[in-house]
CSV table of C-alpha atoms in Angstrom, one decimal:
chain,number,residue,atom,x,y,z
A,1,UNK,CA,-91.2,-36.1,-90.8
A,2,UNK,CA,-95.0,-37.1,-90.9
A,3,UNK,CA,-95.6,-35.2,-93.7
A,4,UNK,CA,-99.4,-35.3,-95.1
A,5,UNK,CA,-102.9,-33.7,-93.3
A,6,UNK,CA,-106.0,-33.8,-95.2
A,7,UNK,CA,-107.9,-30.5,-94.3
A,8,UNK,CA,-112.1,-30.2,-94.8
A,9,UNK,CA,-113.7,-27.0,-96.0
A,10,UNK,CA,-116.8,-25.2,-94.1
A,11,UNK,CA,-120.0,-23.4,-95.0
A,12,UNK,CA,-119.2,-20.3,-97.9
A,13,UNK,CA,-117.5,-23.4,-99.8
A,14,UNK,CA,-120.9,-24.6,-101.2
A,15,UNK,CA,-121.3,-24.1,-105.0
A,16,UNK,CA,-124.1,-25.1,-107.1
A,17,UNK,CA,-123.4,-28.4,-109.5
A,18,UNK,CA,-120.3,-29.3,-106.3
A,19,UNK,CA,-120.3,-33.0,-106.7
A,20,UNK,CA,-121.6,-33.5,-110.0
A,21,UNK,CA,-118.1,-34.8,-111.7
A,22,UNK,CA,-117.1,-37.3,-109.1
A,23,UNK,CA,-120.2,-38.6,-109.6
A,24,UNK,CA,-120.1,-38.8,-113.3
A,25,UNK,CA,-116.6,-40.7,-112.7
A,26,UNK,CA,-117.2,-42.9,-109.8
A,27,UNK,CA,-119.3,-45.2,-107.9
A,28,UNK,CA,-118.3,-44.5,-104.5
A,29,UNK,CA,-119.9,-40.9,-105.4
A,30,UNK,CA,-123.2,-42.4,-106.6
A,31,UNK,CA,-123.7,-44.6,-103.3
A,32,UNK,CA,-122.3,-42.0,-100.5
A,33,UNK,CA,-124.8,-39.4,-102.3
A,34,UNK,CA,-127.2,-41.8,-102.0
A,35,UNK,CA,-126.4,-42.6,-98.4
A,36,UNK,CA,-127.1,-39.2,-97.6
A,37,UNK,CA,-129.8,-38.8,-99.2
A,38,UNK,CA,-131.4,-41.7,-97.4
A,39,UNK,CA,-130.5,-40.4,-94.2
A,40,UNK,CA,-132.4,-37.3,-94.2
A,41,UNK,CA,-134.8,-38.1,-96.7
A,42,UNK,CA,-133.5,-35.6,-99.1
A,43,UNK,CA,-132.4,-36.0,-102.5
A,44,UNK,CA,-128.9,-33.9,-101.7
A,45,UNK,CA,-127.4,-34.8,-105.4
A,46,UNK,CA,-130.5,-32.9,-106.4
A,47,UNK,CA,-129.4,-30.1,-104.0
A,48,UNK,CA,-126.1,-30.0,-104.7
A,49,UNK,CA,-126.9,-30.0,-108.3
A,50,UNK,CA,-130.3,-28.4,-109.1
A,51,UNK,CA,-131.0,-25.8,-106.0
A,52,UNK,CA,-130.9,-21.7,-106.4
A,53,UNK,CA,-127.6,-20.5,-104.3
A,54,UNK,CA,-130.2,-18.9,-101.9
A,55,UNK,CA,-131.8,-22.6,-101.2
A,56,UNK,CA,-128.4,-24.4,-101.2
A,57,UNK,CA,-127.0,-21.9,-98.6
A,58,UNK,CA,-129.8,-22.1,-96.0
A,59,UNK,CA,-127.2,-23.8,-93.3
A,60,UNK,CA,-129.6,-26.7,-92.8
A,61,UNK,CA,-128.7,-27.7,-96.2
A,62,UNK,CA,-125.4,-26.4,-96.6
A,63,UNK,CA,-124.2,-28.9,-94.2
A,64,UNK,CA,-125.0,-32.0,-94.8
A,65,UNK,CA,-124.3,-31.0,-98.9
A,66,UNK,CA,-120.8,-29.7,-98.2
A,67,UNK,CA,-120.3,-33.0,-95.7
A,68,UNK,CA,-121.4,-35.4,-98.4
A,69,UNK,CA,-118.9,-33.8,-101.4
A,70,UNK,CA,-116.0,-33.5,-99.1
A,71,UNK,CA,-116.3,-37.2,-98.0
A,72,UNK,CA,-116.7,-38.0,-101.4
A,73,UNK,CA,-113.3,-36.1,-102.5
A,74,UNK,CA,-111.3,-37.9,-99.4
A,75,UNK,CA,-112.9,-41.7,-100.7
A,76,UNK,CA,-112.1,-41.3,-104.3
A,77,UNK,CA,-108.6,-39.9,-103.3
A,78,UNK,CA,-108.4,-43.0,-101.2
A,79,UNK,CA,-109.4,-45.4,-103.7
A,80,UNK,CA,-107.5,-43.7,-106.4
A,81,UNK,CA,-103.8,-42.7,-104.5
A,82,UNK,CA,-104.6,-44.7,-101.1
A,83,UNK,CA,-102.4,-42.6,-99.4
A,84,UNK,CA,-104.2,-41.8,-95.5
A,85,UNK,CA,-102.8,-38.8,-93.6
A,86,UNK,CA,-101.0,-37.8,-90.3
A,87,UNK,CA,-103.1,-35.5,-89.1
A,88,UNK,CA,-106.4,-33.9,-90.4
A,89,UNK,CA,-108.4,-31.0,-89.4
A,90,UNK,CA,-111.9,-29.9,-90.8
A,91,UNK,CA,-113.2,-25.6,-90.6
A,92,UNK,CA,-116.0,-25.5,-88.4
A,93,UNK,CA,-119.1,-28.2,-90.2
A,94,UNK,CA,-116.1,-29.5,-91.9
A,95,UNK,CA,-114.7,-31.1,-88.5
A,96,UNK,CA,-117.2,-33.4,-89.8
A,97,UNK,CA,-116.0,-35.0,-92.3
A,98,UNK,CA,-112.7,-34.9,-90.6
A,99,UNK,CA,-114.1,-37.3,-88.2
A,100,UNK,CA,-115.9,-39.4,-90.8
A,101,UNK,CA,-113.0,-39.9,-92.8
A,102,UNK,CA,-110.9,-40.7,-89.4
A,103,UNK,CA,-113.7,-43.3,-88.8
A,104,UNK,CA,-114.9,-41.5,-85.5
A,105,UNK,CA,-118.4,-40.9,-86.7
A,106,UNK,CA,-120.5,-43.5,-89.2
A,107,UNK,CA,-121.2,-41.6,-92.1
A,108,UNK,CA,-124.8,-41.5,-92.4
A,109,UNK,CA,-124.6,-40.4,-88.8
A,110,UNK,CA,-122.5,-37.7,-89.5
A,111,UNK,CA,-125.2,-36.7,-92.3
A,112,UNK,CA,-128.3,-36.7,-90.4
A,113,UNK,CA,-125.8,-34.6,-87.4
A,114,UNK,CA,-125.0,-31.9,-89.3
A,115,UNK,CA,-128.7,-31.4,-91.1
A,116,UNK,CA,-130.0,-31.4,-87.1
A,117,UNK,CA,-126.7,-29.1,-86.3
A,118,UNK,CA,-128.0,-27.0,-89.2
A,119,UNK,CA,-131.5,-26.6,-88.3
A,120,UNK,CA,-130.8,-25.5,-84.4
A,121,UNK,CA,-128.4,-22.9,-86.0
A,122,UNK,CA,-131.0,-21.8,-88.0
A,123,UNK,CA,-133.5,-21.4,-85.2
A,124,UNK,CA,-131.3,-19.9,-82.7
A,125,UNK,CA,-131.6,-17.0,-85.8
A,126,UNK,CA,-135.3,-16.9,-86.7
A,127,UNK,CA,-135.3,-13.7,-87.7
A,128,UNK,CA,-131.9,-13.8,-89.4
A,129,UNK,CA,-130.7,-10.8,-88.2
A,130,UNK,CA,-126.9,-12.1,-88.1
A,131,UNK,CA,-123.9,-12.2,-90.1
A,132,UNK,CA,-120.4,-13.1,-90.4
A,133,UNK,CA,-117.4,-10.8,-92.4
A,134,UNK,CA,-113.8,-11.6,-92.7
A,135,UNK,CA,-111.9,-8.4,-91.9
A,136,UNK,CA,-108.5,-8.2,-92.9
A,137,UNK,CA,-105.1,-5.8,-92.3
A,138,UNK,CA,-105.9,-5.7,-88.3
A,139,UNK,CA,-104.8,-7.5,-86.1
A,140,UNK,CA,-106.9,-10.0,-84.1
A,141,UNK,CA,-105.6,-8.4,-80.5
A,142,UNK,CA,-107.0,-4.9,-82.0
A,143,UNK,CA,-110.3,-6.7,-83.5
A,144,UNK,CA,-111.1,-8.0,-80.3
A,145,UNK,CA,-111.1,-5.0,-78.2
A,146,UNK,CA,-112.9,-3.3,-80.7
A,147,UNK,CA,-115.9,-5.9,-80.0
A,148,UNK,CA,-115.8,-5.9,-76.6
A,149,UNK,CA,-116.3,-2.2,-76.5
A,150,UNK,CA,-119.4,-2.8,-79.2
A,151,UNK,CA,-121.2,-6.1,-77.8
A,152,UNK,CA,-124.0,-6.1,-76.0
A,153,UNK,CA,-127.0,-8.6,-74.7
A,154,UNK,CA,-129.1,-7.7,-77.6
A,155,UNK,CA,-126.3,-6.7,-79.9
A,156,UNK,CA,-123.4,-9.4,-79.7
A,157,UNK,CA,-120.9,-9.7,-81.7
A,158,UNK,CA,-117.3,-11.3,-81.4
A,159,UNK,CA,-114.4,-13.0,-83.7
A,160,UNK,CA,-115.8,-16.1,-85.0
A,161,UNK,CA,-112.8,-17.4,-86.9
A,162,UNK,CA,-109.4,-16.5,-86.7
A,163,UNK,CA,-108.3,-18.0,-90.0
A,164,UNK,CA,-104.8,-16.6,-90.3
A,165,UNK,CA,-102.5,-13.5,-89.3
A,166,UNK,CA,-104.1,-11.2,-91.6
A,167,UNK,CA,-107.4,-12.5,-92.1
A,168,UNK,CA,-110.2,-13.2,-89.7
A,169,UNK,CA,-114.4,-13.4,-89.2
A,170,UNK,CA,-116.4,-11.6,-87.0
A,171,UNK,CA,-119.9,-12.6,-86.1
A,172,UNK,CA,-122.9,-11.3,-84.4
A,173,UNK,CA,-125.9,-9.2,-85.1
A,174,UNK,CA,-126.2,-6.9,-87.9
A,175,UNK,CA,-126.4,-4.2,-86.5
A,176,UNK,CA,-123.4,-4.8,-83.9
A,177,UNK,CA,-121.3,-6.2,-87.1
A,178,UNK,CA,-121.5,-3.0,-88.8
A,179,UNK,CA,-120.2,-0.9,-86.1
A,180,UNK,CA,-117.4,-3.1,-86.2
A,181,UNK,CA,-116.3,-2.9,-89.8
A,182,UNK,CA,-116.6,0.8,-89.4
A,183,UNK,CA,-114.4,1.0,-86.7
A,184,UNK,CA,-112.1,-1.7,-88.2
A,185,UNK,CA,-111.5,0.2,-91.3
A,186,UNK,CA,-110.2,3.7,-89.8
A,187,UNK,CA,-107.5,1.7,-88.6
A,188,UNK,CA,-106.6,0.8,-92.6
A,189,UNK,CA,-108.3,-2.8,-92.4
A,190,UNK,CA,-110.4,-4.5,-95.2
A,191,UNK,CA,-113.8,-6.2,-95.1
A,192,UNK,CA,-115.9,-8.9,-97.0
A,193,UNK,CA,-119.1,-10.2,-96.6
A,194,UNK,CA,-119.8,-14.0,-96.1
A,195,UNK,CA,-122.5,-16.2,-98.2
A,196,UNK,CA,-123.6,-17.8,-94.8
A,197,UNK,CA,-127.3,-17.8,-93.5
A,198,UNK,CA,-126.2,-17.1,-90.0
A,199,UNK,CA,-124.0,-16.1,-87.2
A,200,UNK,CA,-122.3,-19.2,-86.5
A,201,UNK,CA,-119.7,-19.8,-83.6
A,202,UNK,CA,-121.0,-16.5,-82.0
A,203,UNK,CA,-122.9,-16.1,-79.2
A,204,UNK,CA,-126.1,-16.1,-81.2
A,205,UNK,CA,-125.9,-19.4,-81.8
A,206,UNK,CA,-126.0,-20.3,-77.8
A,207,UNK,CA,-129.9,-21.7,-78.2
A,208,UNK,CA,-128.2,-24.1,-81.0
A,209,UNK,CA,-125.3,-25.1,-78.0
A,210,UNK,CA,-128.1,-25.6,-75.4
A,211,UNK,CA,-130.0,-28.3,-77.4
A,212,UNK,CA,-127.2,-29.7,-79.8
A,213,UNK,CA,-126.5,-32.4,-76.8
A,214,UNK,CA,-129.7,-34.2,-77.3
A,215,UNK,CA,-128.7,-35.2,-80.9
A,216,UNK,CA,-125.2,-36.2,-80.1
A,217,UNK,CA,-125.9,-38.0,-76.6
A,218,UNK,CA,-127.6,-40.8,-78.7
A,219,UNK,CA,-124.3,-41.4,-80.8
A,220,UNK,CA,-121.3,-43.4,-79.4
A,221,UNK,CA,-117.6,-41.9,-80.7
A,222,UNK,CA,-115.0,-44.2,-82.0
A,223,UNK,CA,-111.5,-43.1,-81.4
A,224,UNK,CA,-109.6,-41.6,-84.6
A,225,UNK,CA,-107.5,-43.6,-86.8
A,226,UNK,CA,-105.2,-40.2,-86.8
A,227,UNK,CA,-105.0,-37.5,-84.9
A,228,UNK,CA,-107.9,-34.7,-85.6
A,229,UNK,CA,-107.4,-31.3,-84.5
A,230,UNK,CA,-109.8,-29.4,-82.6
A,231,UNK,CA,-111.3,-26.1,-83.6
A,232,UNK,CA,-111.8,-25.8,-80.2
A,233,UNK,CA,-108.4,-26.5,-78.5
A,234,UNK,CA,-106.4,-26.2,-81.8
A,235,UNK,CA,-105.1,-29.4,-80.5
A,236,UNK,CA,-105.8,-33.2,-81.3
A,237,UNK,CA,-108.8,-35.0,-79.5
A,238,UNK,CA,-107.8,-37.2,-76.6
A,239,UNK,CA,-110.4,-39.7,-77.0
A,240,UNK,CA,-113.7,-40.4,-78.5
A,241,UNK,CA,-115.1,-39.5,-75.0
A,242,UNK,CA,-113.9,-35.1,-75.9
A,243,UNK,CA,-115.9,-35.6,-79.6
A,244,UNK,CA,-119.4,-34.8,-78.5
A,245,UNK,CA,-118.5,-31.7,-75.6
A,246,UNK,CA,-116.0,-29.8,-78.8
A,247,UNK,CA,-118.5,-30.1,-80.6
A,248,UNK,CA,-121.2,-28.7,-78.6
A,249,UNK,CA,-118.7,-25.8,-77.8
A,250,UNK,CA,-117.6,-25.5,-81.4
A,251,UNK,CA,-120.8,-23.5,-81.7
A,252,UNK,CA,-120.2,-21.2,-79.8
A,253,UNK,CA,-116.7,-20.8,-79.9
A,254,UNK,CA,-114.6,-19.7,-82.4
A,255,UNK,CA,-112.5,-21.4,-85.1
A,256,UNK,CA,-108.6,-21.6,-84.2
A,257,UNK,CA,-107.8,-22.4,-87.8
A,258,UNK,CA,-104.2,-20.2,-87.8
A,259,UNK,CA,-103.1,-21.9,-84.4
A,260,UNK,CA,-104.7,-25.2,-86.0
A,261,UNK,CA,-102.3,-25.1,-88.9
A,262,UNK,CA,-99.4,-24.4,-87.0
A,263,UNK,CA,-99.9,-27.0,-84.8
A,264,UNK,CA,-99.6,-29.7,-87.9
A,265,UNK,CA,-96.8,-27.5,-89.1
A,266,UNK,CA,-95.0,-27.9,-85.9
A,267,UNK,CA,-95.3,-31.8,-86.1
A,268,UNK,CA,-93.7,-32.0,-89.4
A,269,UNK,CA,-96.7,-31.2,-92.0
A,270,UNK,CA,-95.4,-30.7,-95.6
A,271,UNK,CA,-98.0,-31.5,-97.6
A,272,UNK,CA,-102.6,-30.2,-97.1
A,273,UNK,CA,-104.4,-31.5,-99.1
A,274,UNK,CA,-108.1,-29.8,-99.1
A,275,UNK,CA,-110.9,-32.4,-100.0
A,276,UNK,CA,-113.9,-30.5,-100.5
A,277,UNK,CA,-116.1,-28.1,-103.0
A,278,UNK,CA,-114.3,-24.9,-104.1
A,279,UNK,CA,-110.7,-24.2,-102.7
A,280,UNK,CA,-111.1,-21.8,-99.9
A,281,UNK,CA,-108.8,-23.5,-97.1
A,282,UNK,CA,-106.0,-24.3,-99.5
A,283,UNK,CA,-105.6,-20.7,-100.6
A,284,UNK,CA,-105.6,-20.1,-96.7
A,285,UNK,CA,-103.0,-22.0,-96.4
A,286,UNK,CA,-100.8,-20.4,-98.9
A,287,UNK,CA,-101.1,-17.5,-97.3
A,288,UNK,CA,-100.3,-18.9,-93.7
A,289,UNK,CA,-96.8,-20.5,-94.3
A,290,UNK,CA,-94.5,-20.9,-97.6
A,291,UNK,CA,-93.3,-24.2,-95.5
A,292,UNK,CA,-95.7,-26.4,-97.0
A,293,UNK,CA,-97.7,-27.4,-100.4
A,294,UNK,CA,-101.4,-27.3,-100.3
A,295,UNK,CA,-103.1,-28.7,-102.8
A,296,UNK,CA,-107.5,-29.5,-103.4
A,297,UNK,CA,-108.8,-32.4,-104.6
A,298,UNK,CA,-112.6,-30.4,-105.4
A,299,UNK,CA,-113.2,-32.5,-108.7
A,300,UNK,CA,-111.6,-35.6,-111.2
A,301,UNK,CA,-108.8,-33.4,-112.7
A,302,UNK,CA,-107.1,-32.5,-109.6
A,303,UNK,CA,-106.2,-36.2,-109.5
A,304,UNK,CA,-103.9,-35.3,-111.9
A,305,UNK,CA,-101.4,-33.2,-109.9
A,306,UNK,CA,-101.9,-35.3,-106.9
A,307,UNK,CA,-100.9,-38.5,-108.5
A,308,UNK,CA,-97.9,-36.9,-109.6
A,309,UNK,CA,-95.8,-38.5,-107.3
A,310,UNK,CA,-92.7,-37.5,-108.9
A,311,UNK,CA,-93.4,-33.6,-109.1
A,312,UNK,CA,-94.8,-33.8,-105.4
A,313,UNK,CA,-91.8,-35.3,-104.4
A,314,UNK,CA,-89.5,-32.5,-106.1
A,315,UNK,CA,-91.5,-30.2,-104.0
A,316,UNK,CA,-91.2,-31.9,-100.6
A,317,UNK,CA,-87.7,-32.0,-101.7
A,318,UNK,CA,-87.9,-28.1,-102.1
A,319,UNK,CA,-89.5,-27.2,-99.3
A,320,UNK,CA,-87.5,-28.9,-96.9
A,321,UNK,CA,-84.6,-27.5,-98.5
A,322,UNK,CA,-86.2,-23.7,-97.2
A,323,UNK,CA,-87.4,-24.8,-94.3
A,324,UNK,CA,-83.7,-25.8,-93.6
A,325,UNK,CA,-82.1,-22.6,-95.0
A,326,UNK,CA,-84.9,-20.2,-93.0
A,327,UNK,CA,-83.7,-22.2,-89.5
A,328,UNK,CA,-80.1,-22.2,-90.2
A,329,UNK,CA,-80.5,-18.1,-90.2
A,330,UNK,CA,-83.2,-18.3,-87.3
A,331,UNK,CA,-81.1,-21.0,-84.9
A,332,UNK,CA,-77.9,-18.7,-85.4
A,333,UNK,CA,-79.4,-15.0,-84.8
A,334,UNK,CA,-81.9,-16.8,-82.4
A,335,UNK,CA,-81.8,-15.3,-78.8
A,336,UNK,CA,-79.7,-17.1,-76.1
A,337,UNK,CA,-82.0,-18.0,-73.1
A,338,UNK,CA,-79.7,-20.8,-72.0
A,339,UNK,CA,-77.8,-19.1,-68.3
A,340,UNK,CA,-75.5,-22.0,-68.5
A,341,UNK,CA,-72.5,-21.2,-70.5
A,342,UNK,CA,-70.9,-23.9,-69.9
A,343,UNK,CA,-73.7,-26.6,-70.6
A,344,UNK,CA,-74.7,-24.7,-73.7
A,345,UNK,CA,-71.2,-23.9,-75.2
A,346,UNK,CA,-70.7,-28.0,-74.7
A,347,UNK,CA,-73.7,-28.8,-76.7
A,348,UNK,CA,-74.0,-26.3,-79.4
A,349,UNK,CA,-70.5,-26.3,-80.6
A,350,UNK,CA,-70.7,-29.6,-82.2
A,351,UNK,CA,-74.1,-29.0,-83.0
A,352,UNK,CA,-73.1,-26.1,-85.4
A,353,UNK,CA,-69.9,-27.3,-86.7
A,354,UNK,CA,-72.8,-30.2,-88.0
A,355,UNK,CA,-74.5,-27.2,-89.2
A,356,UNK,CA,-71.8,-25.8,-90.9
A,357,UNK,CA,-71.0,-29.0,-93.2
A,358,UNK,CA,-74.7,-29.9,-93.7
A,359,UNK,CA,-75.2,-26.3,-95.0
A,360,UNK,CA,-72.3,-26.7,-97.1
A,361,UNK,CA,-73.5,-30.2,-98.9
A,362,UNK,CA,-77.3,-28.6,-99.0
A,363,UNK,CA,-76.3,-25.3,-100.5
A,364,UNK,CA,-73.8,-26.9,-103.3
A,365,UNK,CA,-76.2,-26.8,-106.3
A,366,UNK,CA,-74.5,-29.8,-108.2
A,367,UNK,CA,-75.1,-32.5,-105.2
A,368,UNK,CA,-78.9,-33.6,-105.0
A,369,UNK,CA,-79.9,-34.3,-101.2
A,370,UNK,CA,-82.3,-36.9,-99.8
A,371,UNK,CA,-84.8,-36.5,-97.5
A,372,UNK,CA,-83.7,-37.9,-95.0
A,373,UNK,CA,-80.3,-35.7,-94.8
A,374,UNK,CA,-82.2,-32.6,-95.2
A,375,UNK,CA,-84.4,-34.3,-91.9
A,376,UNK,CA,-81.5,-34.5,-90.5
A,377,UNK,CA,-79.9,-31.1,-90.7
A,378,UNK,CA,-83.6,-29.9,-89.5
A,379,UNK,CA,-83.3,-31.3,-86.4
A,380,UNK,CA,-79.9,-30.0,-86.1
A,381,UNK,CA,-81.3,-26.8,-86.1
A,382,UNK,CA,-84.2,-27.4,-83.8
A,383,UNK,CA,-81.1,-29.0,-81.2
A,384,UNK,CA,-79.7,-25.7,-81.1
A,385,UNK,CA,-82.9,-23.7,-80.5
A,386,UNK,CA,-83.5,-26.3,-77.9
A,387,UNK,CA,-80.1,-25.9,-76.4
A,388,UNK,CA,-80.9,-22.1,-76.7
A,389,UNK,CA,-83.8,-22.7,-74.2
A,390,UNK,CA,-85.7,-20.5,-77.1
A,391,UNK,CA,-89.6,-20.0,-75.6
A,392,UNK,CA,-92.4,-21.9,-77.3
A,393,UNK,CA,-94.2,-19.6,-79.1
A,394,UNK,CA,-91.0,-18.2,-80.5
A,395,UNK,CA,-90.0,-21.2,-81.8
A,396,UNK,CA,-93.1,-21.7,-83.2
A,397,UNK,CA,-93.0,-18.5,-84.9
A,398,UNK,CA,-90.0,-20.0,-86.3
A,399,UNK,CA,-91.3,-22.5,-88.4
A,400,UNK,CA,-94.5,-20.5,-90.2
């Protein structure tokens, strides 16, 4: 299994003082702050540091802060551990720093990107008449309906974000938002306002999307050292040549961040580690699956845990032991799709007479397991959903 993603946190994450402790510990902090400072000709350790909340969540300087901490985070957790990931993944201006860190964008590139990024989303608003909620306890088939029937021209509003099964943003005009959390709420769900200046990845911010390609045309994308996945597609970029056109539509669109995460689950993710102010995605993430640690690396101390290689490993250890005992239960009560009896009673019969003696070694409490047998009796499990013929997306829903 390809077990570690690094995940990068998005606007609502900024805090006031975010930075400050890396940069009393390290000198890679003190020169990438002033890299971006130099960039856009803004002290940002001083905005980070020294701005009212108000001033330091205006989106044109949200971004470029909450890029320069999390790039910060993912360098000293480089230089301290060294340890690079499978697959990474960044929520909405934090695709960002998931390409910096991937070596797709230079960083001071990245910097001056997002502070242009910010200042077109702040214009497409001028009047800042939208918003952005998280609604909760509906689902995102009901949420949606109930904004097509309130959207209009002058009144749009849509799902921004659809962050997990239970949890997801809607954006759009005031006015349209508030008809929405009304509506939303007879039917028993839960709302919360967001500390954003906007009403990103709506269609409020199409003005943004129409003039966002005349800042990236002028940059050339390198392809990723690992795979990054999409907000757009929920999928990993093909090239450097798809960077610049998800991004543009990144603005517009919304944020796949559930199907995201499932797609790194699906290829074997155990451990997420958020690098970043605050720790907003990894308590996402907790919620989103039990099969997998997360973990933030927002400041010095939470070096602490991360070096731990010994306790992380007890945990990998853990969770591959449930992952294993939740697909031994799912491959056997798993429907049958397979219309060849023959063919299928040939393959799975060995397949779960394997099961049947790896379950027995795994479940004996006085025999410790390795990784790689516990890999092993995972895959035995995905043969037999395979030899089941079991659809996709149930299979996927398999392994959340």
């Amino acid at each position: 299994m390809k077990g570690l993603a690094f995940v990068f946190p998005g606007q609502g994450s900024q805090v006031v003082g975010m930075g400050r402790s890396f940069w009393n510990d390290f000198t890679i902090a003190k020169r990438l702050f002033e890299e971006a400072s130099d960039a856009i000709h803004l002290d940002v350790k001083k905005l980070c540091w020294d701005s009212p909340i108000h001033e330091l969540t205006q989106t044109q300087n949200a971004q470029p802060a909450i890029l320069t901490v999390s790039v910060i985070a993912y360098q000293v957790y480089l230089q301290e551990i060294g340890e690079k990931p499978h697959y990474a993944a960044g929520h909405s201006v934090g695709e960002y720093a998931a390409l910096v860190c991937a070596g797709v964008i230079p960083f001071q590139d990245a910097v001056r990107l997002v502070r242009q990024r910010g200042v077109l989303m702040q214009h497409a608003d001028p009047q800042q008449v939208g918003t952005m909620v998280a609604v909760t306890d509906i689902p995102a088939q009901a949420l949606r309906k109930i904004c097509a029937e309130i959207s209009t021209d002058h009144y749009p509003v849509d799902i921004a974000c659809l962050n997990s099964e239970r949890q997801h943003v809607v954006a759009g005009h005031r006015q349209a938002v508030g008809h929405v959390v009304k509506q939303a709420e007879r039917l028993g769900a839960k709302h919360t306002h967001l500390n954003v200046s906007a009403a990103f990845h709506s269609p409020m911010m199409i003005p943004a999307a129409e003039q966002f390609p005349d800042h990236l045309q002028s940059l050339t994308f390198a392809d990723a050292e690992w795979p990054i996945i999409s907000n757009v597609t929920a999928a990993p970029y093909q090239s450097g040549n798809s960077v610049a056109e998800h991004l543009q539509q990144q603005l517009t669109m919304p944020v796949r961040w559930l199907e995201s995460m499932n797609y790194m689950l699906g290829h074997g993710i155990l451990e997420i580690i958020e690098m970043g102010p605050k720790n907003v995605l990894s308590t996402l993430i907790r919620k989103i699956t039990t099969h997998a640690a997360a973990y933030s690396l927002s400041q010095p101390s939470d070096l602490l845990s991360l070096s731990n290689s010994f306790e992380r490993q007890k945990t990998l250890i853990r969770l591959r032991k449930k992952i294993f005992q939740d697909l031994t239960v799912k491959s056997i009560i798993a429907r049958n799709y397979n219309e060849d009896t023959n063919a299928y009673s040939q393959r799975v019969t060995p397949l779960f007479a394997q099961l049947k003696l790896a379950a027995e070694r795994i479940n004996t409490n006085d025999m410790e397991c390795s990784e790689e047998e516990l890999d092993q009796s995972i895959r035995i499990c995905k043969l037999i959903l395979e030899a089941k013929q079991a659809p996709p997306q149930e299979a996927a829903n398999l392994r959340s």
